[in-house]
Amino acid sequence: MECAKRSEQEKTDYGAQWCRNSFLKTVFVPIAPAHITRDWMGERYNYVTRENYDYLVRTAIRYASLLGVELKHNPGSSIGEGISNIYDELDNIIGEINLNIEPYEDKLQFVLWKYHHWGDYTFYWLPVKFTETLNPRLKKIALSFIHQFMHSNGMITTNKASDVEWILEWAEDSLNETDPCDRKEYKRAIKSYQSGKAFNLMKRIDKKCYYRNLPLAIQRYAPNNEFEQQLIDIFRDGLRFIGKDKPSIMSYGYDPLEDEDRDYHPVDMERMIRVVYDLDDFVSEWMMDWANGELRESYDISPATQFVLSPDTDQIYSMDEYPETFFKWFDRICNLIG
């Protein structure tokens, strides 16, 4: 207060003048933490250690050498400052790729990561109700394709989705409060998802594949109209996303902001990309509303290519285009059957 009196001006000044706020010119020196503890598989570890620092330094020097860069390291005045410095020094030479320091078991490791481009839709849900209108042979081809496509990419059906289970429970509990005009529709949908048509179709897709050689079955099918031709073309093109030698879209799910102490959880890719029965019933509508509500409070897990570095790393970071081609293909089938 004495300083304020000494610096008092004759007129009101709404700016930040140095004479009134000289403390704003003070530089605060960052203090690196001496301890950072986290739980891993029931054990509590301190990650600010000499071993972790040495590991990160050797990792950074190794990766810099692969980039053809000589990394100059300032060890600082403490282990914590050394870890902070080696992070900044590596981050400055890797370009547009993102860099994390993450705990793994009892050690710290560098992780390079970068997001892939999501598609045009917020949710990539494959509605399978359309298969009920197909002729028997094409229906078996469609169900077999969806079965293999789903399992190859780690997708789940609404039969195994916990949010759908809760939605059905809420809907049952609130039937008495539901508008009489909607009550019959809600009862029918609840029964369908619990033990009826929707449940059985999802179970069939999850468990049953009618063709051991699906590519041959698709090749031999003679379409009867333009819609069938387009569907067969999409299935044929979609075979590149099926097989044990193909990556799973879910394997790209990565949360660079993961924190054990956070109060909220992001919406994972299993909820963003899944097999559903129908896009137009109240169950899908509630699923979408629920996810959108959570997205306003948190964020979604998006496909990213992550690359863990070590002192033995022998290649530089690279990305494939699997997620981008996956979403472009998904756009086509959504536009055809949506």
Tab-separated table of C-alpha atoms in Angstrom, residues 49-304:
chain	number	residue	atom	x	y	z
A	49	THR	CA	15.066	-40.281	-10.733
A	50	ARG	CA	18.625	-40.401	-12.021
A	51	GLU	CA	17.815	-43.625	-13.899
A	52	ASN	CA	14.885	-42.049	-15.728
A	53	TYR	CA	16.866	-38.929	-16.519
A	54	ASP	CA	19.749	-40.966	-17.986
A	55	TYR	CA	17.289	-43.078	-19.994
A	56	LEU	CA	15.616	-40.001	-21.508
A	57	VAL	CA	18.968	-38.396	-22.343
A	58	ARG	CA	20.213	-41.528	-24.119
A	59	THR	CA	16.868	-41.798	-25.921
A	60	ALA	CA	16.961	-38.181	-27.094
A	61	ILE	CA	20.566	-38.384	-28.262
A	62	ARG	CA	19.783	-41.593	-30.156
A	63	TYR	CA	16.760	-40.143	-31.938
A	64	ALA	CA	18.578	-36.894	-32.735
A	65	SER	CA	21.334	-38.927	-34.377
A	66	LEU	CA	18.741	-40.674	-36.573
A	67	LEU	CA	17.596	-37.204	-37.676
A	68	GLY	CA	21.186	-36.221	-38.405
A	69	VAL	CA	21.218	-33.630	-35.617
A	70	GLU	CA	23.694	-33.222	-32.790
A	71	LEU	CA	21.698	-32.664	-29.633
A	72	LYS	CA	23.225	-30.198	-27.191
A	73	HIS	CA	22.018	-30.872	-23.681
A	74	ASN	CA	21.978	-28.624	-20.626
A	75	PRO	CA	21.721	-30.885	-17.542
A	76	GLY	CA	20.542	-28.025	-15.326
A	77	SER	CA	20.989	-27.878	-11.575
A	78	SER	CA	18.737	-30.818	-10.655
A	79	ILE	CA	17.382	-34.048	-12.066
A	80	GLY	CA	13.952	-32.486	-12.551
A	81	GLU	CA	15.423	-29.557	-14.453
A	82	GLY	CA	17.515	-31.924	-16.543
A	83	ILE	CA	14.410	-33.896	-17.535
A	84	SER	CA	12.604	-30.660	-18.416
A	85	ASN	CA	15.568	-29.466	-20.482
A	86	ILE	CA	15.992	-32.702	-22.437
A	87	TYR	CA	12.283	-32.599	-23.283
A	88	ASP	CA	12.560	-29.052	-24.662
A	89	GLU	CA	15.741	-29.872	-26.559
A	90	LEU	CA	14.226	-32.915	-28.267
A	91	ASP	CA	10.950	-31.099	-28.907
A	92	ASN	CA	12.827	-28.343	-30.743
A	93	ILE	CA	14.302	-30.731	-33.315
A	94	ILE	CA	11.384	-33.038	-34.164
A	95	GLY	CA	9.374	-30.514	-36.182
A	96	GLU	CA	5.583	-30.742	-36.382
A	97	ILE	CA	5.331	-34.048	-34.512
A	98	ASN	CA	4.027	-33.873	-30.937
A	99	LEU	CA	6.142	-35.090	-28.026
A	100	ASN	CA	5.046	-36.499	-24.661
A	101	ILE	CA	6.890	-37.770	-21.609
A	102	GLU	CA	4.836	-40.635	-20.211
A	103	PRO	CA	5.237	-43.106	-17.345
A	104	TYR	CA	5.488	-46.778	-18.218
A	105	GLU	CA	5.930	-49.202	-15.355
A	106	ASP	CA	8.714	-47.668	-13.250
A	107	LYS	CA	10.317	-45.511	-15.947
A	108	LEU	CA	9.619	-42.474	-18.100
A	109	GLN	CA	9.625	-42.650	-21.885
A	110	PHE	CA	9.325	-40.282	-24.810
A	111	VAL	CA	6.323	-40.791	-27.102
A	112	LEU	CA	5.995	-39.140	-30.507
A	113	TRP	CA	2.428	-38.734	-31.754
A	114	LYS	CA	0.312	-36.964	-34.336
A	115	TYR	CA	-3.417	-37.025	-35.071
A	116	HIS	CA	-4.859	-38.444	-38.262
A	117	HIS	CA	-7.694	-36.649	-40.037
A	118	TRP	CA	-11.153	-37.659	-38.811
A	119	GLY	CA	-13.815	-38.056	-41.490
A	120	ASP	CA	-16.802	-35.886	-42.366
A	121	TYR	CA	-19.093	-37.364	-39.698
A	122	THR	CA	-18.845	-36.895	-35.946
A	123	PHE	CA	-19.947	-40.481	-35.305
A	124	TYR	CA	-19.146	-43.401	-37.569
A	125	TRP	CA	-21.992	-45.749	-36.822
A	126	LEU	CA	-22.819	-48.538	-39.254
A	127	PRO	CA	-26.602	-49.202	-39.156
A	128	VAL	CA	-27.344	-52.814	-40.072
A	129	LYS	CA	-31.127	-52.670	-40.294
A	130	PHE	CA	-30.811	-52.306	-44.076
A	131	THR	CA	-29.707	-55.961	-44.321
A	132	GLU	CA	-33.263	-57.062	-43.482
A	133	THR	CA	-34.441	-55.859	-46.911
A	134	LEU	CA	-31.787	-57.726	-48.908
A	135	ASN	CA	-32.369	-60.996	-50.730
A	136	PRO	CA	-31.139	-64.069	-48.804
A	137	ARG	CA	-27.843	-64.483	-50.652
A	138	LEU	CA	-26.844	-60.835	-50.568
A	139	LYS	CA	-27.936	-60.648	-46.944
A	140	LYS	CA	-25.515	-63.436	-46.010
A	141	ILE	CA	-22.730	-61.640	-47.887
A	142	ALA	CA	-23.544	-58.363	-46.103
A	143	LEU	CA	-23.705	-59.960	-42.647
A	144	SER	CA	-20.456	-61.832	-43.283
A	145	PHE	CA	-18.720	-58.661	-44.449
A	146	ILE	CA	-19.910	-56.649	-41.444
A	147	HIS	CA	-18.875	-59.499	-39.116
A	148	GLN	CA	-15.319	-59.579	-40.476
A	149	PHE	CA	-15.026	-55.812	-40.835
A	150	MET	CA	-16.193	-55.249	-37.266
A	151	HIS	CA	-13.870	-57.794	-35.670
A	152	SER	CA	-10.857	-56.779	-37.768
A	153	ASN	CA	-11.237	-53.209	-36.546
A	154	GLY	CA	-12.081	-53.822	-32.896
A	155	MET	CA	-15.622	-52.466	-33.179
A	156	ILE	CA	-18.500	-53.574	-30.952
A	157	THR	CA	-22.247	-53.913	-31.416
A	158	THR	CA	-24.893	-52.296	-29.250
A	159	ASN	CA	-25.375	-55.679	-27.514
A	160	LYS	CA	-22.024	-55.154	-25.786
A	161	ALA	CA	-22.214	-51.394	-25.280
A	162	SER	CA	-22.539	-50.328	-21.643
A	163	ASP	CA	-24.159	-47.009	-22.546
A	164	VAL	CA	-26.937	-48.840	-24.421
A	165	GLU	CA	-27.557	-51.039	-21.385
A	166	TRP	CA	-27.956	-47.959	-19.181
A	167	ILE	CA	-30.165	-46.214	-21.771
A	168	LEU	CA	-32.536	-49.185	-21.864
A	169	GLU	CA	-32.715	-49.231	-18.053
A	170	TRP	CA	-33.481	-45.503	-17.944
A	171	ALA	CA	-36.092	-45.869	-20.659
A	172	GLU	CA	-37.829	-48.675	-18.746
A	173	ASP	CA	-37.770	-46.720	-15.495
A	174	SER	CA	-39.229	-43.627	-17.149
A	175	LEU	CA	-41.980	-45.303	-19.213
A	176	ASN	CA	-44.717	-44.044	-16.896
A	177	GLU	CA	-43.517	-40.473	-17.425
A	178	THR	CA	-43.225	-40.860	-21.196
A	179	ASP	CA	-45.718	-39.198	-23.503
A	180	PRO	CA	-48.468	-41.754	-24.286
A	181	CYS	CA	-47.853	-41.243	-28.005
A	182	ASP	CA	-44.239	-42.408	-27.612
A	183	ARG	CA	-44.755	-45.069	-24.941
A	184	LYS	CA	-45.699	-47.861	-27.348
A	185	GLU	CA	-42.712	-47.077	-29.598
A	186	TYR	CA	-40.358	-47.051	-26.610
A	187	LYS	CA	-41.671	-50.394	-25.327
A	188	ARG	CA	-41.233	-51.957	-28.767
A	189	ALA	CA	-37.679	-50.622	-29.130
A	190	ILE	CA	-36.678	-51.706	-25.604
A	191	LYS	CA	-37.889	-55.249	-26.260
A	192	SER	CA	-36.147	-55.297	-29.642
A	193	TYR	CA	-32.804	-54.296	-28.124
A	194	GLN	CA	-33.094	-56.570	-25.083
A	195	SER	CA	-34.212	-59.820	-26.692
A	196	GLY	CA	-35.949	-59.120	-30.024
A	197	LYS	CA	-35.068	-58.267	-33.600
A	198	ALA	CA	-32.254	-55.774	-32.939
A	199	PHE	CA	-30.635	-57.998	-30.309
A	200	ASN	CA	-30.776	-61.113	-32.478
A	201	LEU	CA	-29.400	-59.372	-35.558
A	202	MET	CA	-26.484	-57.972	-33.546
A	203	LYS	CA	-25.815	-61.396	-32.032
A	204	ARG	CA	-25.878	-62.947	-35.493
A	205	ILE	CA	-23.401	-60.394	-36.853
A	206	ASP	CA	-21.110	-60.823	-33.881
A	207	LYS	CA	-20.997	-64.634	-34.028
A	208	LYS	CA	-21.779	-65.717	-37.583
A	209	CYS	CA	-19.818	-65.620	-40.833
A	210	TYR	CA	-21.426	-67.504	-43.719
A	211	TYR	CA	-18.453	-67.591	-46.088
A	212	ARG	CA	-14.947	-68.858	-45.491
A	213	ASN	CA	-13.867	-67.138	-48.713
A	214	LEU	CA	-15.711	-63.827	-48.564
A	215	PRO	CA	-13.803	-62.171	-51.462
A	216	LEU	CA	-14.861	-65.036	-53.750
A	217	ALA	CA	-18.495	-64.790	-52.626
A	218	ILE	CA	-18.487	-61.052	-53.354
A	219	GLN	CA	-16.863	-61.613	-56.754
A	220	ARG	CA	-19.399	-64.244	-57.799
A	221	TYR	CA	-22.498	-62.292	-56.808
A	222	ALA	CA	-24.418	-60.828	-59.763
A	223	PRO	CA	-26.201	-57.591	-58.668
A	224	ASN	CA	-29.873	-57.219	-59.607
A	225	ASN	CA	-30.026	-53.425	-59.566
A	226	GLU	CA	-27.955	-50.276	-59.127
A	227	PHE	CA	-28.167	-50.309	-55.337
A	228	GLU	CA	-26.869	-53.870	-55.145
A	229	GLN	CA	-24.068	-52.996	-57.571
A	230	GLN	CA	-23.009	-50.048	-55.431
A	231	LEU	CA	-23.178	-52.170	-52.273
A	232	ILE	CA	-21.073	-54.951	-53.809
A	233	ASP	CA	-18.523	-52.383	-55.038
A	234	ILE	CA	-18.265	-50.933	-51.530
A	235	PHE	CA	-17.858	-54.399	-49.998
A	236	ARG	CA	-15.170	-55.261	-52.536
A	237	ASP	CA	-13.282	-52.066	-51.786
A	238	GLY	CA	-13.766	-52.587	-48.046
A	239	LEU	CA	-11.929	-55.926	-48.079
A	240	ARG	CA	-8.687	-53.952	-47.620
A	241	PHE	CA	-9.806	-53.246	-44.044
A	242	ILE	CA	-10.295	-56.935	-43.215
A	243	GLY	CA	-7.699	-59.500	-42.198
A	244	LYS	CA	-5.180	-60.380	-39.522
A	245	ASP	CA	-2.476	-58.621	-41.539
A	246	LYS	CA	-4.426	-55.333	-41.478
A	247	PRO	CA	-4.299	-52.768	-38.658
A	248	SER	CA	-7.352	-52.192	-36.487
A	249	ILE	CA	-8.810	-48.689	-36.445
A	250	MET	CA	-9.057	-49.000	-32.652
A	251	SER	CA	-5.297	-49.558	-32.407
A	252	TYR	CA	-4.900	-45.884	-33.381
A	253	GLY	CA	-6.845	-44.728	-30.333
A	254	TYR	CA	-4.500	-42.624	-28.201
A	255	ASP	CA	-5.106	-40.171	-25.367
A	256	PRO	CA	-2.166	-37.752	-25.175
A	257	LEU	CA	-3.822	-35.930	-22.245
A	258	GLU	CA	-4.361	-39.010	-20.090
A	259	ASP	CA	-4.242	-38.173	-16.394
A	260	GLU	CA	-5.094	-40.497	-13.519
A	261	ASP	CA	-6.338	-37.595	-11.390
A	262	ARG	CA	-8.786	-36.002	-13.815
A	263	ASP	CA	-12.440	-35.597	-12.874
A	264	TYR	CA	-13.811	-36.431	-16.324
A	265	HIS	CA	-13.184	-39.024	-18.981
A	266	PRO	CA	-13.012	-38.580	-22.740
A	267	VAL	CA	-15.356	-40.336	-25.172
A	268	ASP	CA	-13.416	-43.294	-26.513
A	269	MET	CA	-13.354	-44.518	-30.091
A	270	GLU	CA	-15.539	-47.539	-29.324
A	271	ARG	CA	-18.407	-45.089	-28.837
A	272	MET	CA	-17.513	-42.982	-31.862
A	273	ILE	CA	-17.122	-45.938	-34.260
A	274	ARG	CA	-19.491	-48.866	-33.802
A	275	VAL	CA	-22.178	-51.092	-35.294
A	276	VAL	CA	-25.751	-50.028	-34.498
A	277	TYR	CA	-29.155	-51.376	-35.460
A	278	ASP	CA	-30.900	-48.208	-36.645
A	279	LEU	CA	-29.962	-44.536	-36.718
A	280	ASP	CA	-33.573	-43.359	-36.433
A	281	ASP	CA	-34.813	-44.956	-33.207
A	282	PHE	CA	-34.752	-43.384	-29.759
A	283	VAL	CA	-31.887	-45.623	-28.550
A	284	SER	CA	-29.472	-44.234	-31.142
A	285	GLU	CA	-30.816	-40.742	-30.523
A	286	TRP	CA	-30.136	-41.044	-26.788
A	287	MET	CA	-26.690	-42.561	-27.428
A	288	MET	CA	-25.803	-39.600	-29.601
A	289	ASP	CA	-27.194	-37.046	-27.139
A	290	TRP	CA	-25.290	-38.664	-24.278
A	291	ALA	CA	-22.004	-38.693	-26.192
A	292	ASN	CA	-22.484	-35.101	-27.374
A	293	GLY	CA	-23.177	-34.022	-23.789
A	294	GLU	CA	-19.935	-35.611	-22.621
A	295	LEU	CA	-18.008	-34.088	-25.520
A	296	ARG	CA	-19.050	-30.629	-24.350
A	297	GLU	CA	-17.453	-31.365	-20.981
A	298	SER	CA	-14.400	-33.288	-22.181
A	299	TYR	CA	-13.111	-34.442	-25.584
A	300	ASP	CA	-13.034	-37.480	-27.840
A	301	ILE	CA	-10.230	-39.947	-28.452
A	302	SER	CA	-9.127	-39.477	-32.055
A	303	PRO	CA	-6.943	-41.743	-34.215
A	304	ALA	CA	-3.273	-40.967	-33.859
